[in-house]
Short mmCIF file of C-alpha atoms in Angstrom, two decimals:
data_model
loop_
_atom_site.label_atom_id
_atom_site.label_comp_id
_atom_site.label_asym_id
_atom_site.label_seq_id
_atom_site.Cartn_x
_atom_site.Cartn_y
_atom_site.Cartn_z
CA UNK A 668 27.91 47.53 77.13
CA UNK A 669 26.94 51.15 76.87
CA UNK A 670 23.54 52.17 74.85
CA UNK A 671 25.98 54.58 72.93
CA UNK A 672 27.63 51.25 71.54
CA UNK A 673 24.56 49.15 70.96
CA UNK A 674 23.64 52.19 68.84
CA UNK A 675 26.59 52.53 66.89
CA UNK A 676 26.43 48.55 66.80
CA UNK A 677 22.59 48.83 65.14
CA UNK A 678 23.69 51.57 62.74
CA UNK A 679 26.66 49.72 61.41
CA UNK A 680 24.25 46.92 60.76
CA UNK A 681 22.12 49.06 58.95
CA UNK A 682 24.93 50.34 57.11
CA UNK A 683 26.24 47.34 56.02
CA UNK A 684 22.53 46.07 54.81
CA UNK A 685 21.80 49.23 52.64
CA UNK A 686 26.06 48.94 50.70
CA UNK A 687 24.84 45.36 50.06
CA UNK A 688 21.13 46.15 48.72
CA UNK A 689 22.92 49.04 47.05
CA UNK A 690 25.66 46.17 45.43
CA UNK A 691 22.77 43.87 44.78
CA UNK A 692 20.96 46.70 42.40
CA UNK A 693 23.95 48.05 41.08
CA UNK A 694 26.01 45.26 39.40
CA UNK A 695 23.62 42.80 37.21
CA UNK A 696 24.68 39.85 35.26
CA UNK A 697 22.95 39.12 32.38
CA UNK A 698 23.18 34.93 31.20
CA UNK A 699 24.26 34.55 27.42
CA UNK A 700 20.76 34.89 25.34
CA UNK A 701 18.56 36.89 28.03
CA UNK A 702 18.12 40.65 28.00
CA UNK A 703 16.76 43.13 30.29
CA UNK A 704 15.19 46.48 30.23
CA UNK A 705 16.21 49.27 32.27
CA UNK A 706 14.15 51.69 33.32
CA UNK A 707 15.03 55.34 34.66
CA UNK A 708 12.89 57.15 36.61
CA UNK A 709 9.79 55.82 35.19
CA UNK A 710 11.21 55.35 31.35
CA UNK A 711 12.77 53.10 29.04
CA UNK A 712 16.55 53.90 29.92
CA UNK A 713 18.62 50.62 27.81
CA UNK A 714 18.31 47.20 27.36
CA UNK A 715 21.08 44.81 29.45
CA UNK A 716 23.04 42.35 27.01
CA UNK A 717 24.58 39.07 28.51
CA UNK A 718 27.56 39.88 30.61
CA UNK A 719 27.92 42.15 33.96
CA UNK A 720 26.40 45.77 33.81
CA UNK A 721 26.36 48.67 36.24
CA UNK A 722 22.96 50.65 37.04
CA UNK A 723 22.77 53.45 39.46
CA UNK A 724 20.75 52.08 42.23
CA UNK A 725 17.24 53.44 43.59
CA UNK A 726 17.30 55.37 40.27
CA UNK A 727 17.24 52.48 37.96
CA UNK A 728 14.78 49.98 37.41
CA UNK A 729 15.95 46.61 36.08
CA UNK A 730 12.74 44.77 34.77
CA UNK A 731 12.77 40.99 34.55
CA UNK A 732 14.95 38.61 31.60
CA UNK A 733 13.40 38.58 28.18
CA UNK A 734 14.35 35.22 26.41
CA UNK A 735 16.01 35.68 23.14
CA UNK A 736 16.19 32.11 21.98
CA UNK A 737 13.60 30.40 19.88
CA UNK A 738 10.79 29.20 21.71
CA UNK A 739 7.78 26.53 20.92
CA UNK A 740 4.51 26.65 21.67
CA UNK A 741 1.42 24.73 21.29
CA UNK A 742 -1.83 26.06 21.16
CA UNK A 743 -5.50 23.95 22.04
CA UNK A 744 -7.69 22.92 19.07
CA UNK A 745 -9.37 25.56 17.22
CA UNK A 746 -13.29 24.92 15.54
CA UNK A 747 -12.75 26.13 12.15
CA UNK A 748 -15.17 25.54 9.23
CA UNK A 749 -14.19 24.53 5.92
CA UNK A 750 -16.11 25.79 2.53
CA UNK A 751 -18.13 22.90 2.50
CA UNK A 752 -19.12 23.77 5.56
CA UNK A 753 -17.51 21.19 7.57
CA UNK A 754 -16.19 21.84 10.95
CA UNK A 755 -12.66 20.45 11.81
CA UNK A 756 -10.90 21.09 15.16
CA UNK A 757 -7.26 22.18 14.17
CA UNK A 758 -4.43 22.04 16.73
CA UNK A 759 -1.09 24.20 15.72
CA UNK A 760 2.26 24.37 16.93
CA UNK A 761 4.40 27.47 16.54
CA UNK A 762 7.99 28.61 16.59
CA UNK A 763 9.00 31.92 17.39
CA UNK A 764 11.87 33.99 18.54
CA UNK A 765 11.89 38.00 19.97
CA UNK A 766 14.21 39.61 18.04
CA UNK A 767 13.84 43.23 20.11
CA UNK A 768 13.39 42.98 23.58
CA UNK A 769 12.20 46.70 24.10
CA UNK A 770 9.62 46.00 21.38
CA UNK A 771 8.50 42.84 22.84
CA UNK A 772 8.24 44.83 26.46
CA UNK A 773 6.48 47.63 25.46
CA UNK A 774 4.87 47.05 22.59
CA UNK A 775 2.27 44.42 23.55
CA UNK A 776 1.57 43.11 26.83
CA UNK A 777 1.67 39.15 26.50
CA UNK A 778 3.02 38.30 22.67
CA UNK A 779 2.21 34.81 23.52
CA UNK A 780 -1.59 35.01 23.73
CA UNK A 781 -1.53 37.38 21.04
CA UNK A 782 0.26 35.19 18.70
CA UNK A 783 -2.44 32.66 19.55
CA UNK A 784 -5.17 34.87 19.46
CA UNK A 785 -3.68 35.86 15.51
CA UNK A 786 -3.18 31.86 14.73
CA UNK A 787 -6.73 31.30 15.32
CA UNK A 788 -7.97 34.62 13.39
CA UNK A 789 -5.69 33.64 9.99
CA UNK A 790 -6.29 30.13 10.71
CA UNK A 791 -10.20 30.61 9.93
CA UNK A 792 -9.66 32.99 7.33
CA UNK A 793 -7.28 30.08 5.24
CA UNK A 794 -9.12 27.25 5.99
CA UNK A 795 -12.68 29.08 5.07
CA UNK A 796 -11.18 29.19 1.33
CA UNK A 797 -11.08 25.38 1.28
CA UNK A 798 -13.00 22.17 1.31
CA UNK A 799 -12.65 19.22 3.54
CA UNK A 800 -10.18 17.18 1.02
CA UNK A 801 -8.01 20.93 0.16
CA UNK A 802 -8.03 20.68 4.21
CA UNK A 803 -6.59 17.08 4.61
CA UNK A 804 -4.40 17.37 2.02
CA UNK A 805 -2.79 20.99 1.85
CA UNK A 806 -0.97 21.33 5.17
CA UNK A 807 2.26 22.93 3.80
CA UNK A 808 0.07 25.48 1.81
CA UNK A 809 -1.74 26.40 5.13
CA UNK A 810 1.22 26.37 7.03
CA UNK A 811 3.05 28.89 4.32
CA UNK A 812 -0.21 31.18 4.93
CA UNK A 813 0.06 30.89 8.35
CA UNK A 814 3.59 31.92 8.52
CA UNK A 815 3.26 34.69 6.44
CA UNK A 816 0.55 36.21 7.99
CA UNK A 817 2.09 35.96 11.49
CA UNK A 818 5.21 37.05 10.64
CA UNK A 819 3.91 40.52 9.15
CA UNK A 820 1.83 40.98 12.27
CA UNK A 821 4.00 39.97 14.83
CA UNK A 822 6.94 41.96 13.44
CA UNK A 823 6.45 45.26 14.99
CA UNK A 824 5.70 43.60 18.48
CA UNK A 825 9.75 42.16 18.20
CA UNK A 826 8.88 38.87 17.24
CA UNK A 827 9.66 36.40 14.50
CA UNK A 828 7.59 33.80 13.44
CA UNK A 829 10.13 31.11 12.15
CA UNK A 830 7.82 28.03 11.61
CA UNK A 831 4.07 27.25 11.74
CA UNK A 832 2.96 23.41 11.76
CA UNK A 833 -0.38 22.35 11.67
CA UNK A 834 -0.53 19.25 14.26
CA UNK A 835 -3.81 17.53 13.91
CA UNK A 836 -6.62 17.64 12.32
CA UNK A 837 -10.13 16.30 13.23
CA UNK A 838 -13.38 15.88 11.21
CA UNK A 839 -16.01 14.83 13.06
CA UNK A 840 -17.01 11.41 13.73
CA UNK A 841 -19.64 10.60 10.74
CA UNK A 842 -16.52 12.22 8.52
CA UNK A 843 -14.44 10.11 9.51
CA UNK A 844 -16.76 6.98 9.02
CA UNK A 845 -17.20 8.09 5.82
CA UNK A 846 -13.53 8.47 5.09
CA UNK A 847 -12.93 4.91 6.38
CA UNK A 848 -15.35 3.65 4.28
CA UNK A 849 -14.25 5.95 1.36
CA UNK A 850 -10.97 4.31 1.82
CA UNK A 851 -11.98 0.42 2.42
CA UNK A 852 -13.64 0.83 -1.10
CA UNK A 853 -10.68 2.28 -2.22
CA UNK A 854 -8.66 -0.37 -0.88
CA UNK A 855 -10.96 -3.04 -2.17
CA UNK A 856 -11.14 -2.00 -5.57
CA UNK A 857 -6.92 -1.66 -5.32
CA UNK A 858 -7.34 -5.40 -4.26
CA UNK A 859 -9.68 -6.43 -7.17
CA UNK A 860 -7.45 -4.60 -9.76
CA UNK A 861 -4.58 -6.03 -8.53
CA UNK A 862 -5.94 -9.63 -8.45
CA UNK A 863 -7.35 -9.56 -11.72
CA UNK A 864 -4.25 -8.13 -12.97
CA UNK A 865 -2.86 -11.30 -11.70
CA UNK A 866 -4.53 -13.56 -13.02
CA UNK A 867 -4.22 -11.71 -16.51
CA UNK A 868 -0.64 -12.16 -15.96
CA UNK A 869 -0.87 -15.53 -15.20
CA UNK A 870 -3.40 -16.61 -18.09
CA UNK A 871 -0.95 -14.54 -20.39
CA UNK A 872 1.79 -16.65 -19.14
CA UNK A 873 0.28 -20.43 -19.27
CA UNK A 874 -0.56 -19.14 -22.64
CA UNK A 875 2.80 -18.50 -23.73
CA UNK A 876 4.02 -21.01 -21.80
CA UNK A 877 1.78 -24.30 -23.65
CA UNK A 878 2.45 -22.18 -27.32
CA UNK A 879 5.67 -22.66 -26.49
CA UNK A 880 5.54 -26.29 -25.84
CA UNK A 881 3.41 -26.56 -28.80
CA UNK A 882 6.01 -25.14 -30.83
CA UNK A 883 9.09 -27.31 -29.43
CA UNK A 884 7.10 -30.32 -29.68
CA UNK A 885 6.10 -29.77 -33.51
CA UNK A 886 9.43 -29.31 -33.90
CA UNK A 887 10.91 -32.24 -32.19
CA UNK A 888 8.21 -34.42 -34.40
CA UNK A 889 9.17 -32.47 -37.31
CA UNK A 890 13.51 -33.49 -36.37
CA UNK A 891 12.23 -36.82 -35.83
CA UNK A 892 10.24 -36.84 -38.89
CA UNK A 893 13.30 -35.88 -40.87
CA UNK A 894 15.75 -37.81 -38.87
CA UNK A 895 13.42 -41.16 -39.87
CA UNK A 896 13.54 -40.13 -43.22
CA UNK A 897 16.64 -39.58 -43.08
CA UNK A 898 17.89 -43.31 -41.57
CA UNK A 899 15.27 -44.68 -44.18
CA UNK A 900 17.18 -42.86 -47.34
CA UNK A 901 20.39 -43.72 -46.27
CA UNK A 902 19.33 -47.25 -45.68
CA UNK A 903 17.26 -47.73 -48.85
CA UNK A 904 20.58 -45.91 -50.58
CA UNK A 905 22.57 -48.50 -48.62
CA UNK A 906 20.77 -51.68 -49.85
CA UNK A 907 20.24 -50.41 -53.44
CA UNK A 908 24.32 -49.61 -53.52
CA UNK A 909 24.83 -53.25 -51.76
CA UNK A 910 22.66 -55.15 -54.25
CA UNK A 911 24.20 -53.41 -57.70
CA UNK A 912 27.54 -53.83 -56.17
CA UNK A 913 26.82 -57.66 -55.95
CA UNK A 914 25.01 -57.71 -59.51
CA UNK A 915 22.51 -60.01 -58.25
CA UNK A 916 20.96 -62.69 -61.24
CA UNK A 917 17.13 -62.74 -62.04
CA UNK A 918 16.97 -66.03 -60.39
CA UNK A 919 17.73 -64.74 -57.24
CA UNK A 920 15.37 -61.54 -57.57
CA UNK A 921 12.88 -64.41 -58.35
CA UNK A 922 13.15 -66.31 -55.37
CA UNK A 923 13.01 -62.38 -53.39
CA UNK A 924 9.82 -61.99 -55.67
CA UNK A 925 8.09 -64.91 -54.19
CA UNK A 926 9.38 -64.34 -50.74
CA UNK A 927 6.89 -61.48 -50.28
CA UNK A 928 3.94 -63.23 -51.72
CA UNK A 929 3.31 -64.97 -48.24
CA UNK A 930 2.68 -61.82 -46.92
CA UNK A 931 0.05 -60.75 -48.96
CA UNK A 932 -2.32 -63.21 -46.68
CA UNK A 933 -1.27 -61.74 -43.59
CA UNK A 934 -4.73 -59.18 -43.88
CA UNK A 935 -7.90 -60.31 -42.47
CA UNK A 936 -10.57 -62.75 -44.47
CA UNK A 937 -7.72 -62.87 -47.60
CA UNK A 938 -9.26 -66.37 -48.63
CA UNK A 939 -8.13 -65.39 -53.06
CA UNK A 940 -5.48 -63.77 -54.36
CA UNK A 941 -5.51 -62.81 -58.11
CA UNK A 942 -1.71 -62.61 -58.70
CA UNK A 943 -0.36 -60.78 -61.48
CA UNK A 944 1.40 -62.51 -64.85
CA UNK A 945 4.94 -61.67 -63.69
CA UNK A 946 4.58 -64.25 -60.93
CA UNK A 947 4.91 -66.68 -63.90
CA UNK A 948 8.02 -65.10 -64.92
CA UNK A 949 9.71 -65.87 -61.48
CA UNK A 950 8.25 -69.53 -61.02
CA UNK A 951 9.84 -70.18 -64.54
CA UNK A 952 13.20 -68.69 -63.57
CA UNK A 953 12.80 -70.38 -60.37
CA UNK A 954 12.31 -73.46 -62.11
CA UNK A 955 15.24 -72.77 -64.21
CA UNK A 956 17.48 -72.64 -61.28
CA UNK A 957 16.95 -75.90 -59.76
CA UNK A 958 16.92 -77.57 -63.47
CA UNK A 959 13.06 -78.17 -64.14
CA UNK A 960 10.03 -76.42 -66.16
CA UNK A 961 6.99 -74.65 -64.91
CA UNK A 962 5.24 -76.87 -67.65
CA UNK A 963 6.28 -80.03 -65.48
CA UNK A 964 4.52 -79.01 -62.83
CA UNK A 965 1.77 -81.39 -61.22
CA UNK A 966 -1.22 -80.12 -59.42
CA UNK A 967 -0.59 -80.06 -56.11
CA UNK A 968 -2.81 -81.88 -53.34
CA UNK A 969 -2.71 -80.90 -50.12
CA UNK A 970 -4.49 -84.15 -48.69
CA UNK A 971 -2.40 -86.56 -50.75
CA UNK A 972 1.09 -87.45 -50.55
CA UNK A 973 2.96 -87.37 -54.05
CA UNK A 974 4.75 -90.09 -55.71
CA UNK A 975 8.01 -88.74 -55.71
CA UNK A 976 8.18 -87.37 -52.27
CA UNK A 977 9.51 -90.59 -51.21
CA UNK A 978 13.21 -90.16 -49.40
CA UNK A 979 16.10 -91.58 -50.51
CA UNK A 980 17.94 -94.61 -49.32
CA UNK A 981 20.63 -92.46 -46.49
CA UNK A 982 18.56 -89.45 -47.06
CA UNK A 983 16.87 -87.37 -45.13
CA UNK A 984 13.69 -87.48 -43.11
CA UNK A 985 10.38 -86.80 -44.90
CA UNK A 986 9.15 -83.37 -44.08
CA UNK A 987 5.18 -83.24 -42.37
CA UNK A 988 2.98 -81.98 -45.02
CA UNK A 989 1.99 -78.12 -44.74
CA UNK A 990 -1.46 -76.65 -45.34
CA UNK A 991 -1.31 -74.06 -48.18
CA UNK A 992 -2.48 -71.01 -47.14
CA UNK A 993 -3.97 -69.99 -50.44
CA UNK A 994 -4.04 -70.89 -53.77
CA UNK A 995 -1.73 -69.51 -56.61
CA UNK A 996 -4.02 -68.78 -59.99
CA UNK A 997 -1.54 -67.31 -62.47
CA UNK A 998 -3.61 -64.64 -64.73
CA UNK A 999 -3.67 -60.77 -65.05
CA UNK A 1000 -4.82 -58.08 -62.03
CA UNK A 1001 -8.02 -57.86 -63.90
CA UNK A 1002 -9.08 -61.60 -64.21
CA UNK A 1003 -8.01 -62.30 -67.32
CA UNK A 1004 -6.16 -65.64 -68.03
CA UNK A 1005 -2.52 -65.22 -69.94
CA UNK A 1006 -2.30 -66.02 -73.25
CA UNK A 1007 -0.52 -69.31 -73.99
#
């Protein structure tokens, strides 16, 4: 091989390499939200949207992609002091998206650490207007300044600030002893409330509960009561109907009369018994009825057997004698004998 055709064979290589360098810079493609500048000479020429574009090559200068989408970032705790003169450590998060790429290229150098650098600024400024509790309480209200702020300064720069969150927040250590102990009171006295409360209920309940039972036993006496009284009227109202329907004689409301007399000696140390004048009245009609006279009445003996008490040829057995429990004096209630 010739050296005239191993130096047509280098400069056909050489060809070759500069059409595909010269390809490579003139056809670009852009992926769907990215965007590149373009430079001319030294300027801004246009901005490449997502697709396949054409630049003139060695003349153009395609800088690198711009991401359009919205990104997150998360920035290290900043010391920030509170109006009570607290310092908290403060770490934010922070959502953003470049709406111009040209602005975003040329306008600042890294919008990143400027957007930090401008959370940290507005983040003292907010939090030095409030106190520790405003501070643990009012995220949403610094997050709302925080987004506000950022968004007006970040706007000419190509960026929007969609979302600012405020991720932690720490007091120091003896604040948050003191918060802890803050909040075991808290909880204690929740505890003591709520047990009390209990037992208010509870006493309020038994309460109700034996007034109640009070109540449904009066009235279950009282039902009783009038139930008894009741079954004794309608058994008084029974007998009294039963004994005028059989139109009883005075003999044999005599003989009742006497019936009940026994009883009278039933109490303890009844030894004498004044009985009243109308016992005489139902002897005599007692008398009456079995064909004698009260005025042929004997004394009787207790100790002695009488005369006549001797039984009949066929009759019956003679009955033991019987101590008399007391002695009947015939008279009136107050002591006075009746008049013959």
């Amino acid at each position: 091989m010739t050296d005239i055709a191993i130096a047509l064979l280098i400069a056909a290589i050489c060809g070759a390499a500069v059409l595909a360098t010269a390809v490579m810079r003139t056809v670009w493609i852009v992926p769907q939200a990215r965007a590149r500048n373009v430079e001319r000479l030294g300027r801004y020429h246009r901005t490449l949207e997502p697709g396949i574009s054409f630049v003139f090559p060695f003349v153009d200068r395609v800088k690198p992609l711009i991401d359009l989408r919205e990104q997150v970032v998360s920035f290290k705790a900043q010391p920030v002091i509170t109006e009570d003169n607290v310092v908290v450590h403060i770490d934010t998060v922070l959502f953003f998206q470049v709406t111009d790429p040209r602005a975003a290229d040329y306008e600042i150098v890294n919008y990143i650490k400027a957007i930090e650098q401008l959370t940290a600024t507005t983040l003292r400024n907010v939090i030095g207007t409030l106190d520790l509790e405003a501070t643990l309480t009012s995220r949403d209200r610094i997050n709302t300044a925080l987004r506000g702020v950022l968004d007006d300064a970040s706007g000419k720069w190509g960026i929007r600030v969609t979302r600012v969150e405020i991720k932690a927040i720490e007091p120091p250590p003896s604040i948050k002893d003191a918060m802890e102990k803050q909040m075991r009171a808290e909880r204690e006295k929740r505890a003591a409330i709520l047990t009390a409360e209990g037992a208010r209920a509870s006493a309020i309940l038994t309460a109700e509960g034996e007034r109640q039972s009070t109540i449904l036993k009066a009235e279950g006496t009282r039902q009783a009561a009038i139930l008894e009284a009741e079954g004794q009227s309608a058994a008084v109202t029974q007998v009294f109907n039963a004994i005028h329907a059989a139109d009883p004689d005075p003999k044999l409301l005599a003989y009742q009369y006497l019936q009940t007399l026994p009883k009278l000696a039933e109490g303890k140390g009844s030894t004498f018994f004044v009985i009243p004048s109308e016992v005489t009245n139902a002897l005599q009609a007692v008398s009456h009825a079995f064909g004698g006279s009260l005025d042929d009445a004997k004394p009787f003996d207790a100790g002695k057997p009488r005369d006549d008490a001797k039984p009949a040829e066929g009759g019956p057995e003679e009955l033991p004698e019987a101590d008399v429990p007391f002695e009947l004096t015939t008279g009136r209630p107050n002591g006075r004998e009746e008049p013959a």
